[in-house]
Amino acid sequence: MPFTQEPFYTTQYGKAYLGDAITYLRQIKRESVDLIITSPPFALKRKKEYGNVDATDYVPWFMDFAVEFRRILKDSGSLVIDIGGTWIKGQPTRSLYHFELVIALCRTLGFHLAQEFYWYNPSKLPSPAEWVTVRRVRVKDAINPIWWLSKTPDPKANNWKILKPYSDSMKKLLEDGYKAKLRPSGHDISENFSKDNQGAIPPNLLSLANTDSNSGYLRKCREYGIKPHPARFPHGLPEFFIKFLTDPGDLVVDPFAGSNITGEVAEQLERKWLAFELAEEYLEASKFRFQSLYEQSPLFNQQIENTQQRVVSDNEIDDDKRDEIALSQLTLLESRKKYKAKNSTQQKKNKHSQLSTDQDD
DNA sequence: CTAATCATTCGATCCAGCTT
DNA sequence: AAGCTGGATCGAATGATTAG
């Protein structure tokens, strides 16, 4: 992609860019993208640090992006939007903004609703607290709608690629044989139901607990004192749609990339990817997802220098306090050195294993 | 005026340490 | 060496009320 701006970083399959997605989207060639998958900022009542748009302004705000989405998608391409619901201020009733969005995308821009999905997070906090845990007049909101939209009525898709293991009772049925007959509903269950397809066709309810608390990304964020992106979807979500809707070598775009989980998953699945993100801190930390990148990060080296300077130069604090800080920072420095050493041996190991597999090939 | 407090939840993952 | 167990961790919360 010949963008006017340089990428923030580049990997084997992808590029991440810093800035407003709209400026980049406008430079992408028409009908060149296979999948746009994203989790835009939701219209939450309590605004987050990454910036939220109000429910009343949401559809017009999104439309500017959606026009470009439609232009850059191939006819076989899909647009997948993970969008959380929200509440009307001051009363226990739901906002309609995410429904209004999907209707506007179809009615105004001519997108097709290929299918609606729901992401169920069983370990979601019981919220909204006022209505769920204080007054107890609603139940916890643990579902995110995911709109799968397409540019034409027949986007590229193949559910053979996302079969899930058969349940125990289905395995038993396959062993014992299906009783072929007309069901009361009129559904004709034929002998064909006894065919073993090596896996079940998944439903449109994706059950994924979002409980990442100790991943490499989070540990490195903690280590370098960077605030992790507070709103990350689980890897399983982009993985499902990338496998379902694209082939290796296809192009996947995430215009609201955040900590760039989409890029990480696309890289693993050998799809080309483009990620756009407004906040430099989030994009910088997303380098932690790509081992080859993060040690080249100025953040990584600068933090170590800063720590060394601070230990010797800070005279404004009283003596006890300064000793305490110096000690904690020395410990921090030690742990970074250890981490760096451990990581470089790890990289050597990886290189070795890569070489040996190359030879095998 | 702003800031703090209150109500509530449960599963995935990583890691260290132990057992087989 | 491989497998298991248990501990630590943390999460796209909100609005009313009280304290400062």
Short mmCIF file of C-alpha atoms (C1' of nucleotides) in Angstrom, two decimals:
data_model
loop_
_atom_site.label_atom_id
_atom_site.label_comp_id
_atom_site.label_asym_id
_atom_site.label_seq_id
_atom_site.Cartn_x
_atom_site.Cartn_y
_atom_site.Cartn_z
CA MET A 1 0.00 0.00 0.00
CA PRO A 2 1.59 3.31 -1.03
CA PHE A 3 0.62 5.46 1.97
CA THR A 4 1.98 8.96 2.34
CA GLN A 5 2.95 8.17 5.95
CA GLU A 6 5.54 5.60 7.02
CA PRO A 7 4.29 2.58 8.96
CA PHE A 8 4.77 2.65 12.74
CA TYR A 9 6.05 -0.89 12.42
CA THR A 10 6.21 -3.68 9.89
CA THR A 11 6.13 -7.46 10.29
CA GLN A 12 6.40 -10.28 7.79
CA TYR A 13 2.70 -10.08 6.88
CA GLY A 14 1.51 -6.71 8.13
CA LYS A 15 1.91 -3.02 8.79
CA ALA A 16 0.65 -0.90 11.67
CA TYR A 17 0.04 2.83 11.18
CA LEU A 18 -0.37 5.60 13.73
CA GLY A 19 -3.18 8.07 13.20
CA ASP A 20 -6.82 8.45 12.24
CA ALA A 21 -7.94 5.44 10.21
CA ILE A 22 -9.92 7.65 7.84
CA THR A 23 -6.79 9.25 6.35
CA TYR A 24 -5.34 5.83 5.59
CA LEU A 25 -8.58 4.22 4.42
CA ARG A 26 -8.92 6.94 1.80
CA GLN A 27 -5.55 5.92 0.34
CA ILE A 28 -6.38 2.22 0.02
CA LYS A 29 -7.18 0.99 -3.48
CA ARG A 30 -10.83 0.22 -4.17
CA GLU A 31 -11.92 -3.43 -4.05
CA SER A 32 -8.64 -4.66 -2.58
CA VAL A 33 -9.58 -5.87 0.93
CA ASP A 34 -10.96 -9.31 1.84
CA LEU A 35 -12.01 -8.68 5.44
CA ILE A 36 -12.44 -5.68 7.72
CA ILE A 37 -12.78 -6.88 11.29
CA THR A 38 -12.90 -4.40 14.12
CA SER A 39 -14.20 -3.47 17.51
CA PRO A 40 -14.90 0.27 17.31
CA PRO A 41 -15.19 2.36 20.47
CA PHE A 42 -18.66 1.69 21.93
CA ALA A 43 -21.12 4.43 22.82
CA LEU A 44 -20.68 3.80 26.54
CA LYS A 45 -22.29 5.99 29.20
CA ARG A 46 -19.07 6.25 31.19
CA LYS A 47 -16.44 7.50 28.77
CA LYS A 48 -13.14 5.67 28.53
CA GLU A 49 -9.66 7.03 28.04
CA TYR A 50 -9.52 5.79 24.44
CA GLY A 51 -12.43 8.05 23.48
CA ASN A 52 -16.10 7.18 23.02
CA VAL A 53 -18.76 8.70 20.86
CA ASP A 54 -22.23 9.38 22.27
CA ALA A 55 -25.04 7.08 21.19
CA THR A 56 -26.92 9.95 19.54
CA ASP A 57 -23.92 10.88 17.36
CA TYR A 58 -22.78 7.34 16.77
CA VAL A 59 -24.31 6.49 13.40
CA PRO A 60 -23.19 9.70 11.63
CA TRP A 61 -19.71 9.29 13.15
CA PHE A 62 -19.45 5.71 11.92
CA MET A 63 -20.79 6.45 8.43
CA ASP A 64 -17.65 8.36 7.38
CA PHE A 65 -15.63 5.22 7.97
CA ALA A 66 -18.26 2.89 6.53
CA VAL A 67 -18.24 4.70 3.17
CA GLU A 68 -14.54 3.89 2.88
CA PHE A 69 -15.07 0.32 4.13
CA ARG A 70 -17.51 -0.28 1.31
CA ARG A 71 -15.22 1.25 -1.29
CA ILE A 72 -12.11 -0.78 -0.36
CA LEU A 73 -13.83 -4.15 0.12
CA LYS A 74 -13.77 -6.69 -2.69
CA ASP A 75 -17.18 -7.91 -3.86
CA SER A 76 -16.38 -11.14 -2.02
CA GLY A 77 -15.36 -9.20 1.11
CA SER A 78 -16.91 -8.92 4.57
CA LEU A 79 -17.18 -6.32 7.30
CA VAL A 80 -17.34 -7.74 10.83
CA ILE A 81 -18.17 -5.31 13.66
CA ASP A 82 -18.00 -6.27 17.32
CA ILE A 83 -20.24 -3.71 19.00
CA GLY A 84 -21.33 -3.71 22.64
CA GLY A 85 -24.75 -2.50 23.63
CA THR A 86 -25.35 0.36 26.03
CA TRP A 87 -28.04 1.83 28.27
CA ILE A 88 -30.21 4.91 28.24
CA LYS A 89 -28.99 7.36 30.87
CA GLY A 90 -30.85 7.26 34.16
CA GLN A 91 -33.16 4.34 33.42
CA PRO A 92 -32.83 0.56 33.11
CA THR A 93 -33.59 0.37 29.39
CA ARG A 94 -31.37 -0.37 26.44
CA SER A 95 -30.09 2.03 23.81
CA LEU A 96 -30.98 1.11 20.24
CA TYR A 97 -27.80 2.60 18.77
CA HIS A 98 -26.20 -0.65 17.61
CA PHE A 99 -29.42 -1.68 15.89
CA GLU A 100 -29.67 1.74 14.30
CA LEU A 101 -26.10 1.32 13.06
CA VAL A 102 -26.70 -2.01 11.33
CA ILE A 103 -29.94 -0.74 9.76
CA ALA A 104 -28.20 2.40 8.49
CA LEU A 105 -25.32 0.39 7.03
CA CYS A 106 -27.76 -1.80 5.09
CA ARG A 107 -30.40 0.78 4.14
CA THR A 108 -28.13 3.71 3.39
CA LEU A 109 -24.91 2.13 2.14
CA GLY A 110 -26.25 -1.09 0.67
CA PHE A 111 -24.41 -3.53 2.92
CA HIS A 112 -26.06 -6.93 3.40
CA LEU A 113 -26.51 -8.49 6.84
CA ALA A 114 -24.91 -11.86 6.10
CA GLN A 115 -25.56 -13.05 9.64
CA GLU A 116 -25.69 -11.71 13.15
CA PHE A 117 -23.41 -13.28 15.73
CA TYR A 118 -23.33 -12.99 19.50
CA TRP A 119 -20.26 -13.17 21.64
CA TYR A 120 -21.11 -14.59 25.07
CA ASN A 121 -18.55 -13.87 27.79
CA PRO A 122 -19.43 -16.12 30.75
CA SER A 123 -17.01 -14.39 33.09
CA LYS A 124 -18.29 -10.88 32.48
CA LEU A 125 -18.68 -8.65 35.54
CA PRO A 126 -22.29 -8.27 36.70
CA SER A 127 -23.17 -4.97 35.14
CA PRO A 128 -24.60 -2.38 34.79
CA ALA A 129 -24.18 -2.34 38.53
CA GLU A 130 -27.01 0.02 39.43
CA TRP A 131 -29.70 -2.10 37.80
CA VAL A 132 -28.15 -5.54 38.21
CA THR A 133 -26.45 -5.60 41.60
CA VAL A 134 -28.03 -2.73 43.52
CA ARG A 135 -31.68 -2.67 42.48
CA ARG A 136 -31.64 -6.16 40.96
CA VAL A 137 -34.18 -5.37 38.27
CA ARG A 138 -32.04 -6.57 35.30
CA VAL A 139 -29.66 -9.50 34.78
CA LYS A 140 -26.01 -9.16 33.88
CA ASP A 141 -25.27 -8.08 30.35
CA ALA A 142 -22.84 -10.72 29.03
CA ILE A 143 -23.46 -10.60 25.27
CA ASN A 144 -21.92 -8.48 22.52
CA PRO A 145 -23.63 -8.39 19.14
CA ILE A 146 -21.30 -8.97 16.21
CA TRP A 147 -22.64 -7.81 12.86
CA TRP A 148 -21.31 -9.77 9.89
CA LEU A 149 -22.01 -7.57 6.88
CA SER A 150 -21.10 -8.16 3.28
CA LYS A 151 -20.79 -6.03 0.18
CA THR A 152 -22.73 -8.51 -1.96
CA PRO A 153 -25.29 -11.15 -0.93
CA ASP A 154 -22.70 -13.88 -1.47
CA PRO A 155 -19.41 -13.08 0.29
CA LYS A 156 -16.56 -15.57 0.42
CA ALA A 157 -17.10 -17.90 3.41
CA ASN A 158 -16.46 -21.55 4.22
CA ASN A 159 -17.62 -23.16 7.43
CA TRP A 160 -15.57 -26.31 6.77
CA LYS A 161 -12.63 -24.28 8.07
CA ILE A 162 -14.16 -23.66 11.47
CA LEU A 163 -15.69 -27.01 12.41
CA LYS A 164 -15.67 -27.70 16.13
CA PRO A 165 -15.35 -31.12 17.80
CA TYR A 166 -18.54 -33.17 17.97
CA SER A 167 -20.27 -33.31 21.35
CA ASP A 168 -20.25 -36.59 23.27
CA SER A 169 -23.87 -37.30 22.42
CA MET A 170 -23.26 -36.66 18.71
CA LYS A 171 -20.31 -39.05 18.80
CA LYS A 172 -22.59 -41.66 20.35
CA LEU A 173 -25.20 -41.05 17.66
CA LEU A 174 -22.57 -41.52 14.96
CA GLU A 175 -21.58 -44.86 16.52
CA ASP A 176 -25.12 -46.15 17.15
CA GLY A 177 -26.66 -44.71 13.98
CA TYR A 178 -29.29 -42.03 13.51
CA LYS A 179 -32.93 -43.08 13.43
CA ALA A 180 -34.03 -41.66 10.09
CA LYS A 181 -37.63 -40.50 10.09
CA LEU A 182 -39.87 -37.50 9.75
CA ARG A 183 -39.77 -35.38 12.93
CA PRO A 184 -43.03 -33.89 14.31
CA SER A 185 -41.87 -30.49 13.08
CA GLY A 186 -41.84 -31.86 9.55
CA HIS A 187 -38.04 -31.88 9.44
CA ASP A 188 -36.92 -34.87 7.37
CA ILE A 189 -34.02 -36.49 9.26
CA SER A 190 -32.51 -38.76 6.61
CA GLU A 191 -29.77 -41.41 6.78
CA ASN A 192 -27.38 -38.64 5.72
CA PHE A 193 -27.44 -37.34 9.29
CA SER A 194 -25.28 -40.34 10.24
CA LYS A 195 -22.41 -39.08 8.10
CA ASP A 196 -19.27 -38.23 10.05
CA ASN A 197 -18.12 -34.80 8.84
CA GLN A 198 -15.13 -34.69 11.19
CA GLY A 199 -16.67 -31.96 13.26
CA ALA A 200 -19.81 -29.98 14.01
CA ILE A 201 -20.89 -26.80 12.27
CA PRO A 202 -20.48 -24.00 14.83
CA PRO A 203 -23.43 -21.87 15.93
CA ASN A 204 -23.62 -18.08 15.75
CA LEU A 205 -23.09 -17.85 19.50
CA LEU A 206 -19.39 -17.57 20.27
CA SER A 207 -18.71 -18.46 23.87
CA LEU A 208 -15.38 -16.91 24.78
CA ALA A 209 -14.35 -15.88 28.30
CA ASN A 210 -12.28 -12.71 28.10
CA THR A 211 -10.08 -13.46 31.09
CA ASP A 212 -6.58 -12.70 29.87
CA SER A 213 -4.72 -11.58 32.98
CA ASN A 214 -1.20 -12.86 32.56
CA SER A 215 -0.41 -12.99 28.86
CA GLY A 216 2.98 -12.00 27.47
CA TYR A 217 1.46 -8.69 26.35
CA LEU A 218 0.17 -7.85 29.83
CA ARG A 219 3.33 -8.96 31.59
CA LYS A 220 5.47 -6.77 29.36
CA CYS A 221 3.11 -3.83 29.85
CA ARG A 222 3.46 -4.27 33.61
CA GLU A 223 7.20 -4.60 33.36
CA TYR A 224 7.65 -1.35 31.44
CA GLY A 225 4.93 0.52 33.29
CA ILE A 226 2.72 0.97 30.25
CA LYS A 227 -1.02 0.97 30.66
CA PRO A 228 -2.38 -1.91 28.59
CA HIS A 229 -5.28 -1.18 26.26
CA PRO A 230 -8.30 -1.54 28.55
CA ALA A 231 -10.70 -2.95 25.96
CA ARG A 232 -9.27 -5.96 24.20
CA PHE A 233 -11.31 -8.69 22.55
CA PRO A 234 -10.17 -12.32 22.98
CA HIS A 235 -7.97 -13.86 20.28
CA GLY A 236 -10.66 -16.42 19.51
CA LEU A 237 -12.92 -13.74 18.06
CA PRO A 238 -10.79 -12.51 15.13
CA GLU A 239 -9.45 -16.04 14.73
CA PHE A 240 -12.95 -17.38 14.06
CA PHE A 241 -13.79 -14.80 11.40
CA ILE A 242 -10.36 -14.72 9.73
CA LYS A 243 -10.42 -18.51 9.31
CA PHE A 244 -14.08 -18.49 8.24
CA LEU A 245 -13.93 -15.64 5.73
CA THR A 246 -10.39 -15.51 4.33
CA ASP A 247 -7.59 -17.64 2.90
CA PRO A 248 -3.85 -17.40 3.61
CA GLY A 249 -2.42 -14.41 1.74
CA ASP A 250 -5.70 -12.45 1.87
CA LEU A 251 -5.77 -8.90 3.24
CA VAL A 252 -7.34 -8.18 6.65
CA VAL A 253 -7.84 -4.62 7.93
CA ASP A 254 -8.56 -3.41 11.48
CA PRO A 255 -9.21 0.36 11.48
CA PHE A 256 -9.59 0.63 15.30
CA ALA A 257 -6.71 -1.66 16.15
CA GLY A 258 -6.06 -0.83 19.82
CA SER A 259 -3.48 -3.32 21.02
CA ASN A 260 -3.58 -5.00 17.59
CA ILE A 261 -4.83 -8.47 18.48
CA THR A 262 -6.23 -8.65 14.94
CA GLY A 263 -2.73 -8.14 13.52
CA GLU A 264 -1.27 -10.75 15.84
CA VAL A 265 -3.85 -13.36 14.84
CA ALA A 266 -3.61 -12.50 11.12
CA GLU A 267 0.17 -12.86 11.32
CA GLN A 268 -0.15 -16.32 12.89
CA LEU A 269 -2.67 -17.36 10.24
CA GLU A 270 -0.46 -15.98 7.44
CA ARG A 271 -2.90 -13.35 6.23
CA LYS A 272 -1.64 -9.93 5.18
CA TRP A 273 -2.90 -7.23 7.55
CA LEU A 274 -3.15 -3.47 8.05
CA ALA A 275 -3.82 -1.92 11.45
CA PHE A 276 -4.64 1.72 12.22
CA GLU A 277 -4.65 3.22 15.72
CA LEU A 278 -4.93 6.79 17.03
CA ALA A 279 -3.06 6.39 20.32
CA GLU A 280 0.70 6.05 20.09
CA GLU A 281 0.97 4.40 23.52
CA TYR A 282 -1.33 1.56 22.52
CA LEU A 283 0.45 1.01 19.25
CA GLU A 284 3.85 1.11 20.91
CA ALA A 285 2.76 -1.52 23.44
CA SER A 286 1.25 -3.66 20.68
CA LYS A 287 4.82 -4.33 19.54
CA PHE A 288 4.98 -6.69 22.52
CA ARG A 289 2.80 -9.02 20.45
CA PHE A 290 5.58 -9.47 17.90
CA GLN A 291 8.74 -10.80 19.45
CA SER A 292 10.99 -9.57 16.66
CA LEU A 293 9.82 -5.98 17.22
CA TYR A 294 9.70 -5.10 20.81
CA GLU A 295 13.40 -5.10 21.65
CA GLN A 296 13.98 -2.59 18.85
CA SER A 297 11.41 -0.36 20.48
CA PRO A 298 12.79 3.00 21.67
CA LEU A 299 10.51 2.50 24.67
CA PHE A 300 12.41 -0.59 25.70
CA ASN A 301 15.80 1.13 25.59
CA GLN A 302 14.66 4.58 26.73
CA GLN A 303 13.02 3.20 29.86
CA ILE A 304 16.28 1.57 30.91
CA GLU A 305 18.22 4.83 30.35
CA ASN A 306 15.63 6.89 32.24
CA THR A 307 15.76 4.53 35.16
CA GLN A 308 19.52 4.79 35.37
CA GLN A 309 19.40 8.61 35.27
CA ARG A 310 16.68 8.88 37.85
CA VAL A 311 18.53 6.72 40.32
CA VAL A 312 21.49 9.14 40.47
CA SER A 313 19.95 12.56 39.83
CA ASP A 314 16.81 13.00 41.91
CA ASN A 315 17.71 15.34 44.82
CA GLU A 316 14.35 16.85 45.62
CA ILE A 317 13.05 13.96 47.68
CA ASP A 318 14.02 13.36 51.30
CA ASP A 319 16.70 10.76 52.02
CA ASP A 320 14.57 7.85 53.24
CA LYS A 321 12.20 8.23 50.35
CA ARG A 322 15.05 8.48 47.86
CA ASP A 323 16.70 5.30 49.14
CA GLU A 324 13.40 3.53 48.87
CA ILE A 325 12.87 4.69 45.31
CA ALA A 326 16.45 3.95 44.31
CA LEU A 327 16.15 0.45 45.71
CA SER A 328 12.89 -0.25 43.91
CA GLN A 329 14.30 1.12 40.67
CA LEU A 330 17.45 -0.93 40.98
CA THR A 331 15.28 -3.98 41.45
CA LEU A 332 13.33 -2.95 38.39
CA LEU A 333 16.55 -2.50 36.46
CA GLU A 334 17.74 -5.93 37.55
CA SER A 335 14.52 -7.57 36.49
CA ARG A 336 14.73 -5.86 33.11
CA LYS A 337 18.29 -7.03 32.59
CA LYS A 338 17.29 -10.55 33.58
CA TYR A 339 14.31 -10.36 31.28
CA LYS A 340 16.40 -9.11 28.40
CA ALA A 341 18.96 -11.88 28.91
CA LYS A 342 16.31 -14.54 29.17
CA ASN A 343 14.63 -13.23 26.07
CA SER A 344 17.76 -13.17 23.95
CA THR A 345 18.52 -16.82 24.79
CA GLN A 346 14.90 -17.56 23.96
CA GLN A 347 15.30 -15.85 20.59
CA LYS A 348 18.45 -17.84 19.88
CA LYS A 349 16.52 -21.00 20.65
CA ASN A 350 13.75 -19.92 18.33
CA LYS A 351 16.25 -19.18 15.59
CA HIS A 352 17.72 -22.64 16.07
CA SER A 353 14.38 -24.35 15.82
CA GLN A 354 13.53 -22.23 12.78
CA LEU A 355 16.77 -23.23 11.10
CA SER A 356 16.17 -26.90 11.79
CA THR A 357 12.67 -26.75 10.36
CA ASP A 358 14.04 -24.91 7.33
CA GLN A 359 16.46 -27.78 6.80
CA ASP A 360 13.63 -30.27 7.17
CA ASP A 361 11.83 -28.48 4.36
"C1'" DC B 1 -18.38 21.75 43.49
"C1'" DT B 2 -15.55 17.08 43.11
"C1'" DA B 3 -14.13 12.59 44.92
"C1'" DA B 4 -14.95 8.41 47.09
"C1'" DT B 5 -17.98 4.63 48.10
"C1'" DC B 6 -21.17 1.02 47.31
"C1'" DA B 7 -23.57 -2.96 45.40
"C1'" DT B 8 -21.91 -7.59 42.73
"C1'" DT B 9 -18.60 -12.38 39.77
"C1'" DC B 10 -16.43 -16.47 37.90
"C1'" DG B 11 -13.48 -18.67 34.53
"C1'" DA B 12 -9.04 -18.82 31.64
"C1'" DT B 13 -4.41 -18.46 31.82
"C1'" DC B 14 0.23 -18.51 33.44
"C1'" DC B 15 3.55 -20.10 36.50
"C1'" DA B 16 5.87 -22.29 40.33
"C1'" DG B 17 6.29 -26.27 42.67
"C1'" DC B 18 5.20 -30.84 43.32
"C1'" DT B 19 4.17 -35.79 41.90
"C1'" DT B 20 4.33 -39.63 38.81
"C1'" DA C 1 10.32 -35.41 31.27
"C1'" DA C 2 5.58 -35.01 31.58
"C1'" DG C 3 1.61 -34.12 34.03
"C1'" DC C 4 -0.91 -32.19 37.72
"C1'" DT C 5 -2.36 -28.75 41.38
"C1'" DG C 6 -3.14 -24.55 43.39
"C1'" DG C 7 -2.35 -19.57 43.71
"C1'" DA C 8 -2.53 -15.13 41.58
"C1'" DT C 9 -4.65 -12.27 38.52
"C1'" DC C 10 -8.22 -9.47 36.27
"C1'" DG C 11 -12.09 -8.09 33.55
"C1'" DA C 12 -15.61 -2.46 27.21
"C1'" DA C 13 -19.28 -1.75 34.85
"C1'" DT C 14 -23.21 2.20 36.50
"C1'" DG C 15 -25.71 5.74 38.99
"C1'" DA C 16 -27.06 7.16 43.58
"C1'" DT C 17 -25.43 8.62 47.71
"C1'" DT C 18 -22.24 10.30 51.00
"C1'" DA C 19 -18.02 12.63 52.28
"C1'" DG C 20 -14.88 16.32 51.75
#
